[in-house]
mmCIF file of C-alpha atoms in Angstrom:
data_model
loop_
_atom_site.group_PDB
_atom_site.id
_atom_site.type_symbol
_atom_site.label_atom_id
_atom_site.label_comp_id
_atom_site.label_asym_id
_atom_site.label_seq_id
_atom_site.Cartn_x
_atom_site.Cartn_y
_atom_site.Cartn_z
ATOM 1 C CA UNK A 1 56.053 1.946 -46.574
ATOM 2 C CA UNK A 2 57.447 -0.391 -43.916
ATOM 3 C CA UNK A 3 55.298 -2.670 -41.789
ATOM 4 C CA UNK A 4 56.404 -0.708 -38.726
ATOM 5 C CA UNK A 5 55.192 2.583 -40.181
ATOM 6 C CA UNK A 6 51.913 1.022 -41.239
ATOM 7 C CA UNK A 7 51.116 0.148 -37.622
ATOM 8 C CA UNK A 8 51.494 3.782 -36.593
ATOM 9 C CA UNK A 9 48.563 6.205 -36.852
ATOM 10 C CA UNK A 10 48.714 8.212 -40.076
ATOM 11 C CA UNK A 11 47.435 11.779 -39.762
ATOM 12 C CA UNK A 12 46.319 14.420 -42.220
ATOM 13 C CA UNK A 13 49.597 16.216 -41.505
ATOM 14 C CA UNK A 14 51.535 13.145 -42.663
ATOM 15 C CA UNK A 15 49.582 12.991 -45.911
ATOM 16 C CA UNK A 16 50.008 16.732 -46.495
ATOM 17 C CA UNK A 17 53.782 16.453 -46.039
ATOM 18 C CA UNK A 18 54.115 13.630 -48.555
ATOM 19 C CA UNK A 19 51.712 15.254 -51.030
ATOM 20 C CA UNK A 20 53.302 18.673 -50.725
ATOM 21 C CA UNK A 21 50.019 20.436 -50.042
ATOM 22 C CA UNK A 22 48.408 22.174 -47.071
ATOM 23 C CA UNK A 23 46.548 20.403 -44.270
ATOM 24 C CA UNK A 24 43.283 22.064 -45.344
ATOM 25 C CA UNK A 25 43.672 20.798 -48.907
ATOM 26 C CA UNK A 26 44.059 17.226 -47.646
ATOM 27 C CA UNK A 27 41.047 17.625 -45.365
ATOM 28 C CA UNK A 28 38.909 18.958 -48.216
ATOM 29 C CA UNK A 29 40.075 16.222 -50.584
ATOM 30 C CA UNK A 30 39.239 13.478 -48.100
ATOM 31 C CA UNK A 31 35.780 14.941 -47.530
ATOM 32 C CA UNK A 32 35.244 15.073 -51.329
ATOM 33 C CA UNK A 33 34.983 18.868 -51.372
ATOM 34 C CA UNK A 34 34.314 20.518 -54.761
ATOM 35 C CA UNK A 35 36.889 23.169 -53.810
ATOM 36 C CA UNK A 36 39.673 20.725 -54.705
ATOM 37 C CA UNK A 37 40.344 19.784 -58.324
ATOM 38 C CA UNK A 38 39.460 16.247 -59.387
ATOM 39 C CA UNK A 39 43.098 15.454 -60.197
ATOM 40 C CA UNK A 40 44.434 16.648 -56.819
ATOM 41 C CA UNK A 41 41.558 14.962 -54.992
ATOM 42 C CA UNK A 42 42.244 11.616 -56.669
ATOM 43 C CA UNK A 43 45.977 11.851 -55.931
ATOM 44 C CA UNK A 44 45.458 12.664 -52.239
ATOM 45 C CA UNK A 45 42.783 9.986 -51.747
ATOM 46 C CA UNK A 46 45.018 7.390 -53.415
ATOM 47 C CA UNK A 47 47.942 8.455 -51.226
ATOM 48 C CA UNK A 48 45.773 8.221 -48.097
ATOM 49 C CA UNK A 49 44.834 4.648 -48.952
ATOM 50 C CA UNK A 50 48.441 3.732 -49.680
ATOM 51 C CA UNK A 51 49.603 5.184 -46.361
ATOM 52 C CA UNK A 52 46.865 3.360 -44.470
ATOM 53 C CA UNK A 53 45.057 6.494 -43.312
ATOM 54 C CA UNK A 54 42.011 5.823 -41.147
ATOM 55 C CA UNK A 55 39.996 8.871 -40.019
ATOM 56 C CA UNK A 56 39.354 9.285 -36.317
ATOM 57 C CA UNK A 57 35.572 9.459 -36.134
ATOM 58 C CA UNK A 58 35.575 11.261 -32.798
ATOM 59 C CA UNK A 59 38.122 13.832 -33.947
ATOM 60 C CA UNK A 60 36.258 14.316 -37.201
ATOM 61 C CA UNK A 61 33.073 14.838 -35.246
ATOM 62 C CA UNK A 62 34.680 17.538 -33.092
ATOM 63 C CA UNK A 63 36.195 19.343 -36.060
ATOM 64 C CA UNK A 64 33.135 19.183 -38.304
ATOM 65 C CA UNK A 65 30.549 19.610 -35.535
ATOM 66 C CA UNK A 66 28.763 16.445 -36.690
ATOM 67 C CA UNK A 67 28.574 12.800 -35.655
ATOM 68 C CA UNK A 68 27.725 11.570 -39.164
ATOM 69 C CA UNK A 69 24.875 9.503 -37.763
ATOM 70 C CA UNK A 70 21.174 9.634 -38.607
ATOM 71 C CA UNK A 71 18.486 8.336 -36.266
ATOM 72 C CA UNK A 72 15.577 6.398 -37.760
ATOM 73 C CA UNK A 73 12.505 5.713 -35.611
ATOM 74 C CA UNK A 74 9.966 3.106 -36.754
ATOM 75 C CA UNK A 75 6.948 1.459 -35.179
ATOM 76 C CA UNK A 76 8.125 -2.045 -36.048
ATOM 77 C CA UNK A 77 10.876 -3.513 -38.205
ATOM 78 C CA UNK A 78 8.687 -6.531 -39.037
ATOM 79 C CA UNK A 79 6.481 -4.475 -41.374
ATOM 80 C CA UNK A 80 7.646 -5.115 -44.979
ATOM 81 C CA UNK A 81 6.679 -1.547 -45.893
ATOM 82 C CA UNK A 82 9.021 -0.153 -43.238
ATOM 83 C CA UNK A 83 11.822 -2.476 -44.308
ATOM 84 C CA UNK A 84 11.820 -1.103 -47.859
ATOM 85 C CA UNK A 85 11.719 2.521 -46.684
ATOM 86 C CA UNK A 86 14.649 1.910 -44.327
ATOM 87 C CA UNK A 87 16.571 0.229 -47.134
ATOM 88 C CA UNK A 88 16.297 3.431 -49.171
ATOM 89 C CA UNK A 89 17.371 5.547 -46.200
ATOM 90 C CA UNK A 90 20.345 3.356 -45.366
ATOM 91 C CA UNK A 91 21.725 3.076 -48.888
ATOM 92 C CA UNK A 92 21.589 6.854 -49.381
ATOM 93 C CA UNK A 93 23.146 7.498 -45.964
ATOM 94 C CA UNK A 94 25.994 5.111 -46.778
ATOM 95 C CA UNK A 95 26.630 6.856 -50.107
ATOM 96 C CA UNK A 96 27.154 10.119 -48.218
ATOM 97 C CA UNK A 97 29.333 8.734 -45.433
ATOM 98 C CA UNK A 98 26.627 8.483 -42.753
ATOM 99 C CA UNK A 99 25.603 5.593 -40.550
ATOM 100 C CA UNK A 100 22.053 4.856 -39.364
ATOM 101 C CA UNK A 101 20.880 4.191 -35.814
ATOM 102 C CA UNK A 102 17.569 2.319 -35.974
ATOM 103 C CA UNK A 103 15.101 2.484 -33.086
ATOM 104 C CA UNK A 104 11.904 0.408 -33.031
ATOM 105 C CA UNK A 105 9.106 1.235 -30.606
ATOM 106 C CA UNK A 106 6.782 -1.741 -31.242
ATOM 107 C CA UNK A 107 3.934 0.789 -30.993
ATOM 108 C CA UNK A 108 4.570 1.254 -27.247
ATOM 109 C CA UNK A 109 4.502 4.907 -26.095
ATOM 110 C CA UNK A 110 7.179 4.376 -23.440
ATOM 111 C CA UNK A 111 9.551 2.845 -25.967
ATOM 112 C CA UNK A 112 8.824 5.597 -28.474
ATOM 113 C CA UNK A 113 9.899 8.371 -26.125
ATOM 114 C CA UNK A 114 12.867 6.259 -24.974
ATOM 115 C CA UNK A 115 13.917 6.027 -28.622
ATOM 116 C CA UNK A 116 13.851 9.800 -28.994
ATOM 117 C CA UNK A 117 15.872 10.257 -25.800
ATOM 118 C CA UNK A 118 18.408 7.693 -26.978
ATOM 119 C CA UNK A 119 18.909 9.578 -30.231
ATOM 120 C CA UNK A 120 19.459 12.763 -28.253
ATOM 121 C CA UNK A 121 22.161 11.064 -26.187
ATOM 122 C CA UNK A 122 23.846 9.871 -29.400
ATOM 123 C CA UNK A 123 23.884 13.455 -30.734
ATOM 124 C CA UNK A 124 22.556 12.407 -34.118
ATOM 125 C CA UNK A 125 22.782 14.915 -36.977
ATOM 126 C CA UNK A 126 19.244 14.276 -38.186
ATOM 127 C CA UNK A 127 16.161 12.137 -37.524
ATOM 128 C CA UNK A 128 13.825 10.299 -39.888
ATOM 129 C CA UNK A 129 10.556 9.052 -38.410
ATOM 130 C CA UNK A 130 8.917 6.342 -40.535
ATOM 131 C CA UNK A 131 5.257 5.406 -39.980
ATOM 132 C CA UNK A 132 5.473 5.961 -36.252
ATOM 133 C CA UNK A 133 3.382 7.946 -33.773
ATOM 134 C CA UNK A 134 6.511 9.717 -32.523
ATOM 135 C CA UNK A 135 5.984 12.609 -34.926
ATOM 136 C CA UNK A 136 2.450 13.191 -33.682
ATOM 137 C CA UNK A 137 2.814 12.508 -29.958
ATOM 138 C CA UNK A 138 6.332 13.633 -29.124
ATOM 139 C CA UNK A 139 6.987 16.571 -31.428
ATOM 140 C CA UNK A 140 8.231 18.756 -28.556
ATOM 141 C CA UNK A 141 10.867 16.147 -27.715
ATOM 142 C CA UNK A 142 11.977 15.969 -31.332
ATOM 143 C CA UNK A 143 12.190 19.747 -31.513
ATOM 144 C CA UNK A 144 14.525 19.767 -28.500
ATOM 145 C CA UNK A 145 17.008 17.737 -30.519
ATOM 146 C CA UNK A 146 17.446 20.870 -32.650
ATOM 147 C CA UNK A 147 18.353 18.801 -35.710
ATOM 148 C CA UNK A 148 16.598 18.323 -39.070
ATOM 149 C CA UNK A 149 13.647 15.930 -38.851
ATOM 150 C CA UNK A 150 11.822 14.288 -41.762
ATOM 151 C CA UNK A 151 8.600 12.344 -41.218
ATOM 152 C CA UNK A 152 7.832 9.524 -43.690
ATOM 153 C CA UNK A 153 4.100 8.743 -43.653
ATOM 154 C CA UNK A 154 4.193 9.842 -40.022
ATOM 155 C CA UNK A 155 1.696 12.605 -39.503
ATOM 156 C CA UNK A 156 1.755 15.456 -37.025
ATOM 157 C CA UNK A 157 -0.760 18.241 -36.661
ATOM 158 C CA UNK A 158 1.846 20.428 -34.966
ATOM 159 C CA UNK A 159 4.516 22.387 -36.762
ATOM 160 C CA UNK A 160 8.161 22.702 -35.828
ATOM 161 C CA UNK A 161 11.115 24.762 -37.031
ATOM 162 C CA UNK A 162 13.167 21.709 -38.002
ATOM 163 C CA UNK A 163 10.488 19.314 -39.236
ATOM 164 C CA UNK A 164 9.438 18.381 -42.765
ATOM 165 C CA UNK A 165 7.586 15.424 -44.231
ATOM 166 C CA UNK A 166 7.284 13.113 -47.200
ATOM 167 C CA UNK A 167 3.961 11.325 -47.559
ATOM 168 C CA UNK A 168 2.058 9.331 -50.129
ATOM 169 C CA UNK A 169 -1.242 10.865 -51.263
ATOM 170 C CA UNK A 170 -3.418 8.512 -49.215
ATOM 171 C CA UNK A 171 -6.723 10.012 -50.307
ATOM 172 C CA UNK A 172 -5.871 9.736 -54.001
ATOM 173 C CA UNK A 173 -4.593 6.168 -53.610
ATOM 174 C CA UNK A 174 -7.742 5.063 -51.809
ATOM 175 C CA UNK A 175 -9.842 6.754 -54.480
ATOM 176 C CA UNK A 176 -7.993 4.791 -57.196
ATOM 177 C CA UNK A 177 -8.529 1.506 -55.330
ATOM 178 C CA UNK A 178 -12.257 2.054 -54.752
ATOM 179 C CA UNK A 179 -12.863 3.466 -58.224
ATOM 180 C CA UNK A 180 -11.201 0.356 -59.688
ATOM 181 C CA UNK A 181 -13.719 -1.856 -57.878
ATOM 182 C CA UNK A 182 -16.613 0.359 -58.971
ATOM 183 C CA UNK A 183 -15.490 0.178 -62.608
ATOM 184 C CA UNK A 184 -15.528 -3.610 -62.304
ATOM 185 C CA UNK A 185 -19.235 -3.387 -61.465
ATOM 186 C CA UNK A 186 -19.232 -3.614 -57.661
ATOM 187 C CA UNK A 187 -21.755 -1.547 -55.734
ATOM 188 C CA UNK A 188 -21.443 -3.029 -52.240
ATOM 189 C CA UNK A 189 -17.836 -2.252 -51.291
ATOM 190 C CA UNK A 190 -16.448 -2.457 -47.764
ATOM 191 C CA UNK A 191 -13.441 -0.726 -46.210
ATOM 192 C CA UNK A 192 -11.316 -2.465 -43.570
ATOM 193 C CA UNK A 193 -9.736 0.399 -41.647
ATOM 194 C CA UNK A 194 -6.301 0.733 -40.083
ATOM 195 C CA UNK A 195 -5.237 1.851 -36.600
ATOM 196 C CA UNK A 196 -7.668 4.466 -35.311
ATOM 197 C CA UNK A 197 -4.975 6.959 -34.301
ATOM 198 C CA UNK A 198 -3.308 7.094 -37.744
ATOM 199 C CA UNK A 199 -4.112 10.033 -40.001
ATOM 200 C CA UNK A 200 -3.349 7.995 -43.133
ATOM 201 C CA UNK A 201 -6.335 5.783 -42.256
ATOM 202 C CA UNK A 202 -8.600 8.842 -42.128
ATOM 203 C CA UNK A 203 -7.277 9.970 -45.513
ATOM 204 C CA UNK A 204 -7.819 6.539 -47.058
ATOM 205 C CA UNK A 205 -11.353 6.441 -45.671
ATOM 206 C CA UNK A 206 -11.957 9.873 -47.230
ATOM 207 C CA UNK A 207 -10.695 8.650 -50.614
ATOM 208 C CA UNK A 208 -12.964 5.592 -50.370
ATOM 209 C CA UNK A 209 -15.976 7.810 -49.643
ATOM 210 C CA UNK A 210 -15.055 10.208 -52.456
ATOM 211 C CA UNK A 211 -15.099 7.400 -55.026
ATOM 212 C CA UNK A 212 -18.484 6.169 -53.770
ATOM 213 C CA UNK A 213 -19.978 9.674 -53.916
ATOM 214 C CA UNK A 214 -18.764 10.276 -57.464
ATOM 215 C CA UNK A 215 -20.329 6.957 -58.522
ATOM 216 C CA UNK A 216 -23.623 7.894 -56.786
ATOM 217 C CA UNK A 217 -23.269 5.005 -54.338
ATOM 218 C CA UNK A 218 -24.542 5.710 -50.837
ATOM 219 C CA UNK A 219 -21.950 5.499 -48.081
ATOM 220 C CA UNK A 220 -22.903 2.856 -45.507
ATOM 221 C CA UNK A 221 -21.092 3.013 -42.166
ATOM 222 C CA UNK A 222 -21.816 -0.666 -41.524
ATOM 223 C CA UNK A 223 -19.442 -1.526 -44.385
ATOM 224 C CA UNK A 224 -16.537 0.165 -42.592
ATOM 225 C CA UNK A 225 -14.992 -2.197 -40.051
ATOM 226 C CA UNK A 226 -12.027 -1.584 -37.791
ATOM 227 C CA UNK A 227 -8.665 -3.233 -38.340
ATOM 228 C CA UNK A 228 -5.201 -3.200 -36.841
ATOM 229 C CA UNK A 229 -2.977 -2.679 -39.856
ATOM 230 C CA UNK A 230 -1.840 -6.278 -39.406
ATOM 231 C CA UNK A 231 -3.004 -9.613 -40.803
ATOM 232 C CA UNK A 232 -5.058 -10.450 -37.716
ATOM 233 C CA UNK A 233 -7.207 -7.381 -38.309
ATOM 234 C CA UNK A 234 -8.053 -8.607 -41.798
ATOM 235 C CA UNK A 235 -8.939 -12.061 -40.509
ATOM 236 C CA UNK A 236 -11.366 -10.640 -37.939
ATOM 237 C CA UNK A 237 -12.845 -8.216 -40.464
ATOM 238 C CA UNK A 238 -13.908 -10.988 -42.840
ATOM 239 C CA UNK A 239 -16.074 -12.615 -40.158
ATOM 240 C CA UNK A 240 -17.752 -9.301 -39.395
ATOM 241 C CA UNK A 241 -18.425 -8.482 -43.036
ATOM 242 C CA UNK A 242 -19.759 -11.906 -43.975
ATOM 243 C CA UNK A 243 -22.123 -11.832 -40.979
ATOM 244 C CA UNK A 244 -23.933 -8.797 -42.439
ATOM 245 C CA UNK A 245 -27.428 -9.221 -43.865
ATOM 246 C CA UNK A 246 -26.001 -8.042 -47.193
ATOM 247 C CA UNK A 247 -22.304 -8.922 -47.300
ATOM 248 C CA UNK A 248 -20.070 -6.876 -49.615
ATOM 249 C CA UNK A 249 -18.927 -8.183 -52.978
ATOM 250 C CA UNK A 250 -15.625 -6.262 -52.727
ATOM 251 C CA UNK A 251 -13.303 -5.010 -50.008
ATOM 252 C CA UNK A 252 -10.682 -2.262 -50.001
ATOM 253 C CA UNK A 253 -8.183 -2.803 -47.185
ATOM 254 C CA UNK A 254 -6.132 -0.200 -45.319
ATOM 255 C CA UNK A 255 -2.895 -1.984 -46.260
ATOM 256 C CA UNK A 256 -1.576 -5.179 -47.819
ATOM 257 C CA UNK A 257 -1.025 -6.930 -44.493
ATOM 258 C CA UNK A 258 -4.717 -6.438 -43.692
ATOM 259 C CA UNK A 259 -5.669 -7.713 -47.139
ATOM 260 C CA UNK A 260 -3.434 -10.780 -46.806
ATOM 261 C CA UNK A 261 -5.073 -11.643 -43.475
ATOM 262 C CA UNK A 262 -8.497 -11.272 -45.061
ATOM 263 C CA UNK A 263 -7.498 -13.437 -48.049
ATOM 264 C CA UNK A 264 -6.174 -16.103 -45.691
ATOM 265 C CA UNK A 265 -9.444 -16.121 -43.742
ATOM 266 C CA UNK A 266 -11.432 -16.313 -46.984
ATOM 267 C CA UNK A 267 -9.495 -19.372 -48.088
ATOM 268 C CA UNK A 268 -10.020 -21.010 -44.700
ATOM 269 C CA UNK A 269 -13.804 -20.800 -45.030
ATOM 270 C CA UNK A 270 -13.982 -21.597 -48.743
ATOM 271 C CA UNK A 271 -14.880 -18.116 -49.972
ATOM 272 C CA UNK A 272 -13.766 -17.689 -53.588
ATOM 273 C CA UNK A 273 -11.609 -14.676 -54.465
ATOM 274 C CA UNK A 274 -12.307 -12.842 -56.711
ATOM 275 C CA UNK A 275 -15.421 -14.739 -57.861
ATOM 276 C CA UNK A 276 -17.338 -14.070 -54.624
ATOM 277 C CA UNK A 277 -15.243 -11.330 -53.075
ATOM 278 C CA UNK A 278 -12.828 -8.926 -54.784
ATOM 279 C CA UNK A 279 -9.988 -7.609 -52.607
ATOM 280 C CA UNK A 280 -7.653 -4.606 -52.978
ATOM 281 C CA UNK A 281 -4.823 -3.623 -50.634
ATOM 282 C CA UNK A 282 -2.474 -0.656 -50.228
ATOM 283 C CA UNK A 283 1.389 -0.526 -50.211
ATOM 284 C CA UNK A 284 2.473 -3.225 -52.715
ATOM 285 C CA UNK A 285 4.753 -5.044 -50.289
ATOM 286 C CA UNK A 286 6.916 -7.822 -51.820
ATOM 287 C CA UNK A 287 4.505 -10.567 -50.657
ATOM 288 C CA UNK A 288 1.570 -9.014 -52.541
ATOM 289 C CA UNK A 289 2.545 -10.394 -55.944
ATOM 290 C CA UNK A 290 3.208 -13.903 -54.602
ATOM 291 C CA UNK A 291 0.108 -14.457 -52.505
ATOM 292 C CA UNK A 292 -2.698 -16.565 -53.984
ATOM 293 C CA UNK A 293 -4.444 -14.957 -55.658
ATOM 294 C CA UNK A 294 -1.886 -12.178 -56.317
ATOM 295 C CA UNK A 295 -3.087 -8.996 -54.652
ATOM 296 C CA UNK A 296 -4.333 -5.910 -56.468
ATOM 297 C CA UNK A 297 -2.963 -2.939 -54.560
ATOM 298 C CA UNK A 298 -1.823 0.673 -54.518
ATOM 299 C CA UNK A 299 1.962 0.772 -54.860
ATOM 300 C CA UNK A 300 3.898 3.261 -52.770
ATOM 301 C CA UNK A 301 7.427 4.129 -54.017
ATOM 302 C CA UNK A 302 8.914 2.874 -50.745
ATOM 303 C CA UNK A 303 12.691 2.776 -51.397
ATOM 304 C CA UNK A 304 12.413 6.062 -53.294
ATOM 305 C CA UNK A 305 10.614 7.646 -50.332
ATOM 306 C CA UNK A 306 13.424 6.475 -48.047
ATOM 307 C CA UNK A 307 16.080 7.872 -50.379
ATOM 308 C CA UNK A 308 14.247 11.158 -50.727
ATOM 309 C CA UNK A 309 13.811 11.454 -46.956
ATOM 310 C CA UNK A 310 17.559 11.036 -46.464
ATOM 311 C CA UNK A 311 18.287 13.556 -49.217
ATOM 312 C CA UNK A 312 15.954 16.017 -47.492
ATOM 313 C CA UNK A 313 17.863 15.575 -44.220
ATOM 314 C CA UNK A 314 21.176 16.151 -46.023
ATOM 315 C CA UNK A 315 19.810 19.275 -47.692
ATOM 316 C CA UNK A 316 18.547 20.588 -44.345
ATOM 317 C CA UNK A 317 21.981 20.048 -42.809
ATOM 318 C CA UNK A 318 23.610 22.230 -45.456
ATOM 319 C CA UNK A 319 24.726 25.604 -44.155
ATOM 320 C CA UNK A 320 21.840 28.033 -43.916
ATOM 321 C CA UNK A 321 19.277 25.580 -45.312
ATOM 322 C CA UNK A 322 17.033 25.500 -42.224
ATOM 323 C CA UNK A 323 14.414 28.188 -42.487
ATOM 324 C CA UNK A 324 15.584 29.216 -45.961
ATOM 325 C CA UNK A 325 12.796 27.492 -47.867
ATOM 326 C CA UNK A 326 15.341 25.273 -49.632
ATOM 327 C CA UNK A 327 13.394 22.183 -48.519
ATOM 328 C CA UNK A 328 9.619 21.752 -48.448
ATOM 329 C CA UNK A 329 7.139 19.010 -47.646
ATOM 330 C CA UNK A 330 6.707 16.374 -50.360
ATOM 331 C CA UNK A 331 3.619 14.393 -51.409
ATOM 332 C CA UNK A 332 4.089 11.478 -53.818
ATOM 333 C CA UNK A 333 1.449 9.636 -55.817
ATOM 334 C CA UNK A 334 0.660 5.944 -55.490
ATOM 335 C CA UNK A 335 -0.012 3.698 -58.486
ATOM 336 C CA UNK A 336 -2.792 1.152 -58.983
ATOM 337 C CA UNK A 337 -1.328 -2.322 -59.602
ATOM 338 C CA UNK A 338 -4.033 -4.662 -60.929
ATOM 339 C CA UNK A 339 -3.623 -8.363 -60.166
ATOM 340 C CA UNK A 340 -5.949 -11.348 -59.826
ATOM 341 C CA UNK A 341 -7.541 -10.604 -56.436
ATOM 342 C CA UNK A 342 -9.885 -7.979 -57.888
ATOM 343 C CA UNK A 343 -10.907 -10.081 -60.885
ATOM 344 C CA UNK A 344 -12.582 -9.032 -64.092
ATOM 345 C CA UNK A 345 -15.919 -7.362 -64.740
ATOM 346 C CA UNK A 346 -18.233 -8.290 -61.867
ATOM 347 C CA UNK A 347 -21.670 -9.664 -62.677
ATOM 348 C CA UNK A 348 -23.915 -10.167 -59.644
ATOM 349 C CA UNK A 349 -24.716 -13.859 -59.408
ATOM 350 C CA UNK A 350 -26.140 -16.057 -56.699
ATOM 351 C CA UNK A 351 -23.435 -16.137 -54.080
ATOM 352 C CA UNK A 352 -21.920 -19.541 -53.501
ATOM 353 C CA UNK A 353 -20.779 -18.627 -50.052
ATOM 354 C CA UNK A 354 -23.068 -19.245 -47.102
ATOM 355 C CA UNK A 355 -22.595 -17.268 -43.890
ATOM 356 C CA UNK A 356 -23.036 -20.415 -41.828
ATOM 357 C CA UNK A 357 -19.531 -21.424 -42.979
ATOM 358 C CA UNK A 358 -18.323 -18.902 -40.426
ATOM 359 C CA UNK A 359 -20.361 -20.266 -37.564
#
């Protein structure tokens, strides 16, 4: 093909003429339709590349009734947990010819609703909400998009005709974490909570209490301290816990970022981990294995959850899938990852740490 012809726009009609097939066959082959034989598909796709065919995204959108974009709403992109989930979403979207529009709200209500409105203006084909309050607070706005919506660890009490979810079993994961500490011999175990308006925090608190009850250990509200889901919450929590008349010998944290903040504060004041205080987190973010000491935690299958969320959106976009029962809510199990921060069998000894280190 001459250089002059290569500069001209190549259409499906041009490819069909050279290939000696119909326009619809070329269109199906380029969209990887199973209605076209593998041999014909390969020949047409090779010919399209040779002729320099470049699909017109706007025209394709009009013909197919789709924009081939997926909106992803997150609370913050700085959270390592979110980053791994989004990685799974993005790689799966790319494999299926979709692009991702990422919107971060930074936990600000005004920005969260602005993100939803922006996605509506972009006419996205589907929405994935990852660990954000959008699913809980702005469900009616999401429903108005009239597109498939999948919530990843983003809880909503309301139901909607287009909305499904994939969540880790928070209660079970918290039970595993607390039971691990109990099996090590701990009887005074604290819980550093997450954001108060997150349902996953309530579920993790319930799992913590369940493990205590089964071990015949009385639940003590004073051992539950508030956190933020970030490192600063863990730092503040350590001061509160060590100021108690009977400080805990072990702590289960809402997430790894909280645990890392608590471990940092412990090192600052000379508190030995795990000799004086065992610590367990939740999420298994990449930093968890490299912190000192390496953090025992509950691993969530983060990239897999992202991939599965995207696959759910694709399934919901299939003709007739919405309302057919073809897709249902998914709950995945976390896994206990034991590292050095929880230590070995605990034997109550005279504590080396003095509370006046904090004053």
